[in-house]
Tab-separated table of C-alpha atoms in Angstrom:
chain	number	residue	atom	x	y	z
W	1	MET	CA	-64.304	27.066	-18.150
W	2	SER	CA	-64.337	30.440	-16.408
W	3	VAL	CA	-66.523	30.745	-13.320
W	4	LEU	CA	-68.090	33.765	-15.045
W	5	GLU	CA	-69.245	31.845	-18.104
W	6	ALA	CA	-71.936	29.701	-16.485
W	7	PRO	CA	-74.391	30.190	-13.614
W	8	GLY	CA	-73.277	28.832	-10.249
W	9	ASP	CA	-73.861	29.051	-6.529
W	10	LEU	CA	-71.837	30.799	-3.843
W	11	ALA	CA	-72.113	27.632	-1.757
W	12	ARG	CA	-69.881	26.022	-4.361
W	13	THR	CA	-67.847	28.911	-5.783
W	14	PRO	CA	-66.923	31.597	-3.228
W	15	LEU	CA	-67.218	35.249	-4.148
W	16	ALA	CA	-63.451	35.637	-3.742
W	17	ALA	CA	-62.857	33.240	-6.647
W	18	ILE	CA	-65.323	35.186	-8.804
W	19	LEU	CA	-63.580	38.497	-8.017
W	20	LEU	CA	-60.150	37.062	-8.783
W	21	GLU	CA	-61.378	35.645	-12.071
W	22	ALA	CA	-63.047	38.948	-12.990
W	23	LEU	CA	-59.805	40.799	-12.294
W	24	ASN	CA	-57.810	38.338	-14.381
W	25	VAL	CA	-60.048	38.681	-17.451
W	26	ARG	CA	-60.958	42.348	-16.885
W	27	ALA	CA	-64.626	41.514	-16.905
W	28	THR	CA	-67.233	44.252	-17.287
W	29	GLY	CA	-70.893	43.615	-16.523
W	30	LEU	CA	-73.269	42.636	-13.752
W	31	LEU	CA	-73.027	39.836	-11.203
W	32	GLU	CA	-76.472	38.935	-9.838
W	33	VAL	CA	-76.913	36.801	-6.711
W	34	SER	CA	-80.315	35.403	-5.724
W	35	HIS	CA	-80.946	35.137	-1.974
W	36	ASP	CA	-83.574	35.911	0.659
W	37	GLY	CA	-86.314	36.118	-1.944
W	38	GLY	CA	-84.619	38.763	-4.093
W	39	THR	CA	-81.514	39.649	-6.084
W	40	SER	CA	-78.418	41.536	-4.998
W	41	ARG	CA	-76.207	43.068	-7.663
W	42	LEU	CA	-72.501	43.794	-8.034
W	43	TRP	CA	-71.326	45.777	-11.055
W	44	LEU	CA	-67.825	45.270	-12.450
W	45	ARG	CA	-65.814	47.499	-14.758
W	46	ASP	CA	-62.521	46.195	-16.185
W	47	GLY	CA	-62.474	43.549	-13.466
W	48	ARG	CA	-63.035	46.004	-10.613
W	49	PRO	CA	-66.113	46.017	-8.353
W	50	VAL	CA	-67.546	49.506	-8.781
W	51	GLY	CA	-71.054	49.393	-7.354
W	52	ALA	CA	-73.495	47.245	-5.419
W	53	GLN	CA	-77.190	47.006	-4.577
W	54	VAL	CA	-78.581	44.602	-1.998
W	55	VAL	CA	-81.855	42.947	-1.114
W	56	THR	CA	-81.367	43.320	2.625
W	57	GLY	CA	-79.578	46.009	4.595
W	58	PHE	CA	-80.505	48.817	2.165
W	59	ARG	CA	-79.107	52.189	3.350
W	60	PRO	CA	-80.129	55.111	1.112
W	61	LEU	CA	-77.465	57.782	0.648
W	62	GLY	CA	-79.797	60.574	1.747
W	63	LEU	CA	-80.636	58.767	4.974
W	64	LEU	CA	-76.929	58.218	5.713
W	65	LEU	CA	-76.245	61.919	5.227
W	66	LEU	CA	-79.211	62.803	7.464
W	67	GLN	CA	-78.105	60.404	10.209
W	68	ALA	CA	-74.590	61.861	10.067
W	69	GLY	CA	-76.007	65.364	10.563
W	70	LEU	CA	-74.728	66.525	7.169
W	71	ILE	CA	-78.153	67.492	5.782
W	72	ASP	CA	-81.528	68.331	7.355
W	73	ILE	CA	-84.925	66.798	6.689
W	74	ASP	CA	-85.899	69.671	4.393
W	75	ALA	CA	-82.891	69.049	2.109
W	76	LEU	CA	-83.653	65.337	2.122
W	77	SER	CA	-87.280	65.917	1.102
W	78	ARG	CA	-86.361	68.362	-1.676
W	79	SER	CA	-83.699	66.022	-3.057
W	80	LEU	CA	-86.173	63.130	-3.146
W	81	GLY	CA	-88.617	65.261	-5.146
W	82	LEU	CA	-85.892	66.246	-7.607
W	83	MET	CA	-84.794	62.638	-7.946
W	84	ALA	CA	-88.328	61.632	-8.934
W	85	SER	CA	-88.597	64.362	-11.568
W	86	THR	CA	-85.045	64.315	-13.002
W	87	ARG	CA	-83.909	60.690	-12.457
W	88	ARG	CA	-80.543	62.047	-11.368
W	89	PRO	CA	-78.391	60.703	-8.478
W	90	GLN	CA	-79.347	62.117	-5.099
W	91	GLY	CA	-75.770	62.995	-4.192
W	92	GLU	CA	-75.353	65.211	-7.260
W	93	LEU	CA	-78.613	66.990	-6.518
W	94	LEU	CA	-77.705	67.640	-2.878
W	95	VAL	CA	-74.341	69.095	-3.904
W	96	GLU	CA	-75.995	71.374	-6.496
W	97	MET	CA	-78.481	72.481	-3.831
W	98	GLY	CA	-75.566	73.510	-1.626
W	99	ALA	CA	-76.837	71.218	1.120
W	100	VAL	CA	-73.630	69.183	1.399
W	101	SER	CA	-70.098	69.106	0.007
W	102	ARG	CA	-68.902	66.729	-2.703
W	103	ALA	CA	-66.327	65.332	-0.262
W	104	ASP	CA	-69.033	64.413	2.247
W	105	VAL	CA	-71.156	62.793	-0.462
W	106	ASP	CA	-68.171	60.763	-1.695
W	107	ARG	CA	-67.329	59.656	1.839
W	108	MET	CA	-70.889	58.536	2.578
W	109	LEU	CA	-71.179	56.833	-0.803
W	110	ALA	CA	-67.961	54.907	-0.108
W	111	GLU	CA	-69.349	53.844	3.288
W	112	GLN	CA	-72.656	52.805	1.723
W	113	GLN	CA	-71.036	50.772	-1.034
W	114	ALA	CA	-68.571	49.088	1.317
W	115	GLY	CA	-71.518	48.052	3.464
W	116	TYR	CA	-73.424	46.682	0.484
W	117	PHE	CA	-70.384	44.730	-0.663
W	118	ALA	CA	-70.003	43.290	2.844
W	119	VAL	CA	-73.593	42.012	2.670
W	120	ILE	CA	-72.878	40.167	-0.586
W	121	ALA	CA	-69.507	38.886	0.635
W	122	ALA	CA	-71.167	37.463	3.761
W	123	LEU	CA	-73.512	35.221	1.748
W	124	ASP	CA	-72.650	31.556	2.182
W	125	ALA	CA	-75.050	30.492	-0.593
W	126	GLY	CA	-76.998	31.979	-3.465
W	127	ALA	CA	-77.395	31.274	-7.162
W	128	PHE	CA	-75.321	33.667	-9.241
W	129	ARG	CA	-74.943	34.585	-12.878
W	130	PHE	CA	-72.732	37.093	-14.659
W	131	ASP	CA	-74.124	39.187	-17.509
W	132	ALA	CA	-71.340	40.734	-19.589
W	133	ALA	CA	-73.901	42.612	-21.700
W	134	ALA	CA	-75.482	44.476	-18.776
W	135	PRO	CA	-74.636	48.210	-18.772
W	136	VAL	CA	-72.732	49.582	-15.794
W	137	PRO	CA	-74.574	52.599	-14.298
W	138	GLU	CA	-72.780	55.925	-14.440
W	139	TRP	CA	-73.219	56.500	-10.702
W	140	THR	CA	-70.819	53.621	-10.002
W	141	ARG	CA	-67.881	55.826	-11.003
W	142	GLY	CA	-68.105	57.461	-7.590
W	143	SER	CA	-68.519	54.337	-5.456
W	144	ARG	CA	-64.870	54.262	-4.242
W	145	LEU	CA	-64.740	50.480	-3.828
W	146	SER	CA	-61.179	49.135	-3.752
W	147	PRO	CA	-60.709	46.270	-6.239
W	148	LEU	CA	-57.919	44.766	-4.142
W	149	ARG	CA	-59.361	45.227	-0.661
W	150	THR	CA	-62.656	43.676	-1.737
W	151	ILE	CA	-60.735	40.507	-2.667
W	152	VAL	CA	-59.137	40.392	0.794
W	153	ASP	CA	-62.513	41.004	2.446
W	154	ALA	CA	-64.113	38.189	0.425
W	155	LEU	CA	-61.271	35.793	1.253
W	156	GLU	CA	-61.812	36.471	4.955
W	157	ARG	CA	-65.320	34.983	4.839
W	158	PRO	CA	-65.747	31.356	6.037
W	159	GLN	CA	-67.054	30.187	2.663
W	160	ALA	CA	-63.676	31.100	1.113
W	161	GLY	CA	-61.757	29.056	3.681
W	162	ALA	CA	-60.934	26.217	1.298
W	163	LEU	CA	-59.603	28.688	-1.279
W	164	VAL	CA	-57.377	30.305	1.366
W	165	VAL	CA	-56.086	26.900	2.463
W	166	SER	CA	-55.265	25.894	-1.093
W	167	ALA	CA	-53.322	29.141	-1.614
W	168	LEU	CA	-51.304	28.794	1.590
W	169	GLN	CA	-50.676	25.056	1.548
W	170	PRO	CA	-47.802	25.044	-0.992
W	171	LEU	CA	-45.847	27.392	1.308
W	172	ALA	CA	-46.303	25.359	4.476
W	173	HIS	CA	-42.601	24.494	4.598
W	174	GLN	CA	-40.919	27.482	2.982
W	175	ALA	CA	-40.567	31.223	3.401
W	176	VAL	CA	-42.504	33.844	1.477
W	177	ARG	CA	-41.711	37.421	0.520
W	178	LEU	CA	-43.404	40.351	-1.184
W	179	ALA	CA	-42.986	40.421	-4.959
W	180	SER	CA	-40.979	43.197	-6.556
W	181	GLY	CA	-43.973	45.120	-7.847
W	182	TYR	CA	-46.043	45.038	-4.655
W	183	ALA	CA	-45.064	48.566	-3.608
W	184	GLU	CA	-46.651	50.013	-6.749
W	185	VAL	CA	-50.159	48.920	-5.708
W	186	ALA	CA	-49.842	48.705	-1.922
W	187	GLY	CA	-51.992	51.794	-1.432
W	188	ALA	CA	-54.907	50.207	-3.296
W	189	PHE	CA	-55.327	47.678	-0.471
W	190	ARG	CA	-56.053	50.442	2.067
W	191	TRP	CA	-54.301	48.469	4.805
W	192	THR	CA	-54.851	49.345	8.442
W	193	ALA	CA	-51.826	50.147	10.615
W	194	ALA	CA	-51.915	46.634	12.093
W	195	GLU	CA	-52.049	45.073	8.613
W	196	GLN	CA	-49.116	47.201	7.466
W	197	ALA	CA	-47.097	46.031	10.472
W	198	LEU	CA	-47.965	42.426	9.612
W	199	LEU	CA	-46.800	42.830	6.020
W	200	ARG	CA	-43.464	44.273	7.119
W	201	ARG	CA	-42.671	40.766	8.312
W	202	LEU	CA	-42.325	39.754	4.678
W	203	SER	CA	-39.291	42.006	4.258
W	204	PRO	CA	-37.071	40.342	3.420
W	205	SER	CA	-39.055	37.105	4.003
W	206	ALA	CA	-40.835	35.041	6.630
W	207	THR	CA	-42.104	31.528	7.171
W	208	LEU	CA	-45.831	31.103	7.697
W	209	GLU	CA	-45.203	30.459	11.385
W	210	ALA	CA	-43.283	33.716	11.738
W	211	PHE	CA	-45.822	35.638	9.671
W	212	PHE	CA	-48.880	34.538	11.643
W	213	GLY	CA	-47.386	34.458	15.134
W	214	GLY	CA	-48.070	37.204	17.673
W	215	THR	CA	-49.912	39.730	15.510
W	216	GLU	CA	-52.710	42.181	16.307
W	217	VAL	CA	-54.489	41.082	13.120
W	218	GLU	CA	-57.135	38.399	13.648
W	219	PRO	CA	-56.057	34.961	12.331
W	220	GLU	CA	-58.789	34.805	9.670
W	221	ARG	CA	-57.862	38.265	8.422
W	222	ALA	CA	-54.141	37.496	8.412
W	223	ARG	CA	-54.739	34.352	6.342
W	224	ALA	CA	-56.923	36.298	3.913
W	225	VAL	CA	-54.257	38.998	3.538
W	226	LEU	CA	-51.516	36.533	2.635
W	227	ALA	CA	-53.772	34.385	0.436
W	228	ALA	CA	-54.815	37.468	-1.557
W	229	LEU	CA	-51.202	38.498	-2.130
W	230	LEU	CA	-50.286	34.978	-3.231
W	231	LEU	CA	-53.235	34.605	-5.608
W	232	LEU	CA	-52.539	38.042	-7.086
W	233	GLY	CA	-48.874	37.216	-7.614
W	234	LEU	CA	-47.844	39.955	-5.177
W	235	ALA	CA	-46.229	37.509	-2.737
W	236	VAL	CA	-43.992	34.679	-3.882
W	237	PRO	CA	-41.778	31.943	-2.390
W	238	ALA	CA	-38.577	33.458	-1.033
W	239	THR	CA	-36.470	31.138	-3.177
W	240	GLY	CA	-36.099	31.707	-6.892
W	241	ARG	CA	-36.781	34.776	-8.990
W	242	GLN	CA	-40.505	34.694	-9.549
W	243	PRO	CA	-41.717	37.921	-11.141
W	244	SER	CA	-44.729	39.895	-10.150
W	245	GLY	CA	-47.130	41.176	-12.757
W	246	GLU	CA	-50.110	43.256	-13.638
W	247	THR	CA	-52.698	43.345	-10.870
W	248	ALA	CA	-55.571	45.430	-12.169
W	249	ALA	CA	-56.674	47.524	-15.066
W	250	GLY	CA	-54.397	50.559	-15.213
W	251	LEU	CA	-51.985	49.103	-12.632
W	252	VAL	CA	-49.104	47.347	-14.333
W	253	LEU	CA	-46.241	46.048	-12.241
W	254	GLU	CA	-42.739	45.498	-13.436
W	255	LEU	CA	-40.881	42.225	-13.390
W	256	GLU	CA	-37.834	42.126	-11.226
W	257	SER	CA	-34.974	43.634	-13.166
W	258	GLU	CA	-32.163	41.306	-13.964
W	259	PRO	CA	-28.901	42.440	-12.374
W	260	GLU	CA	-26.792	44.433	-14.738
W	261	ALA	CA	-23.529	42.798	-15.735
W	262	THR	CA	-20.813	45.368	-15.235
W	263	ALA	CA	-17.069	44.981	-15.102
W	264	PRO	CA	-14.993	46.461	-12.265
W	265	PRO	CA	-12.770	49.412	-13.183
W	266	PRO	CA	-9.584	48.088	-14.799
W	267	PRO	CA	-6.323	48.628	-12.884
W	268	GLU	CA	-3.684	50.963	-14.157
W	269	ALA	CA	-2.203	49.118	-17.139
W	270	PRO	CA	1.569	48.799	-17.172
W	271	ALA	CA	3.469	49.823	-20.240
W	272	ARG	CA	3.064	47.481	-23.198
W	273	ALA	CA	0.159	45.686	-21.458
W	274	ALA	CA	-2.584	44.302	-23.638
W	275	PRO	CA	-5.675	46.504	-23.682
W	276	ALA	CA	-8.351	45.507	-21.223
W	277	ALA	CA	-11.312	43.633	-22.633
W	278	PRO	CA	-14.464	45.736	-22.849
W	279	PRO	CA	-17.124	44.968	-20.242
W	280	PRO	CA	-19.999	42.775	-21.360
W	281	PRO	CA	-23.198	44.631	-22.298
W	282	ALA	CA	-25.661	45.257	-19.506
W	283	ALA	CA	-28.569	42.855	-19.418
W	284	PRO	CA	-31.716	44.825	-20.254
W	285	ALA	CA	-34.330	45.056	-17.538
W	286	ARG	CA	-37.500	43.135	-18.424
W	287	ARG	CA	-40.949	44.594	-18.058
W	288	SER	CA	-44.087	42.671	-17.359
W	289	ASP	CA	-46.252	41.604	-20.262
W	290	PRO	CA	-49.882	42.177	-19.179
W	291	ALA	CA	-51.002	39.009	-20.975
W	292	GLU	CA	-48.262	36.958	-19.288
W	293	ALA	CA	-49.146	38.450	-15.920
W	294	ARG	CA	-52.840	37.651	-16.290
W	295	GLU	CA	-52.062	34.102	-17.414
W	296	ARG	CA	-49.803	33.629	-14.408
W	297	ARG	CA	-52.519	34.789	-12.005
W	298	GLN	CA	-55.026	32.621	-13.849
W	299	ARG	CA	-52.847	29.559	-13.270
W	300	LEU	CA	-52.568	30.385	-9.577
W	301	LEU	CA	-56.339	30.670	-9.243
W	302	GLN	CA	-57.077	27.544	-11.278
W	303	GLN	CA	-54.638	25.494	-9.214
W	304	ALA	CA	-56.182	26.764	-6.000
W	305	MET	CA	-59.682	25.947	-7.243
W	306	ARG	CA	-58.611	22.458	-8.277
W	307	ASN	CA	-57.179	21.956	-4.815
W	308	MET	CA	-60.480	22.967	-3.226
W	309	GLY	CA	-62.472	20.575	-5.419
W	310	ILE	CA	-63.988	22.807	-8.087
W	311	GLY	CA	-64.079	21.574	-11.666
W	312	PRO	CA	-62.596	18.214	-12.704
W	313	PHE	CA	-61.304	17.649	-9.180
W	314	ALA	CA	-64.719	17.989	-7.527
W	315	GLY	CA	-65.119	15.850	-4.475
W	316	ARG	CA	-61.487	15.919	-3.445
W	317	PRO	CA	-61.270	17.196	0.154
W	318	PRO	CA	-59.033	20.226	0.684
W	319	ALA	CA	-55.740	19.773	2.484
W	320	ALA	CA	-55.478	20.767	6.117
W	321	ALA	CA	-54.800	24.420	6.709
W	322	PRO	CA	-51.216	25.387	7.602
W	323	ARG	CA	-51.139	26.184	11.285
W	324	PRO	CA	-49.536	29.420	12.440
């Protein structure tokens, strides 16, 4: 059963597992989490987190713009009055008023939404339920949340530790590399310079010890980075030819192309020599099947969740974390 199909608790099912499952099934709807006497909300569209509201730590967009010196108190007051009478988003109204640029509104909205997501990701407990019938507000189209970075951020939280361990454990004694299609979605992770330097260690491959050793990235973050890539199928064991696959709606990765079978140029044929045999046909390059890719990621997630004791394997203690 999908973690989205029945109510649960973040103390039992970490947010990272919910986000991975939502991405796999391209879920659209509303995730509600009860905590601190209220309900925080995370909207999803095609498996991507697109907007959040929180019980605690509320930071109105207008106040953020005022604190950043981008609007004055008069513009804030007028926009609040227009919001009450028109029911339109405050950012749109401020742009129409000429009080602030669209770029500044988008930047502040991205900061606001990232902060709200961080509040939800930091919860170590809270009853949750997913409503696939709930409409997704139009304002969420400008939230600028990254569907891939939010997974990494959620995996970094302590409550996702067992999920990270279960993803890394199978590679404790072998090397890992980036999958062939990683480059196509690398920008969606919004890596920092230090994280980019860390990931270069996977070219061509690295053991876990080599990957984690002597990096500027904090250990918890480094583990979350690699666990996310593994669970998304964007990092694979260095041995074998495991393909990568689709990662998110609208982002389809290619399988590794099979090497083309070509014959070397024939030598000059002497007189009366038999004609050279034609080269064998080139093996066609395969492309990823979105359904296959989603099923592959689903298997990775289900195995990791079994390892951490969710579902029929509840009660089994997780294996010890691989040590860098």
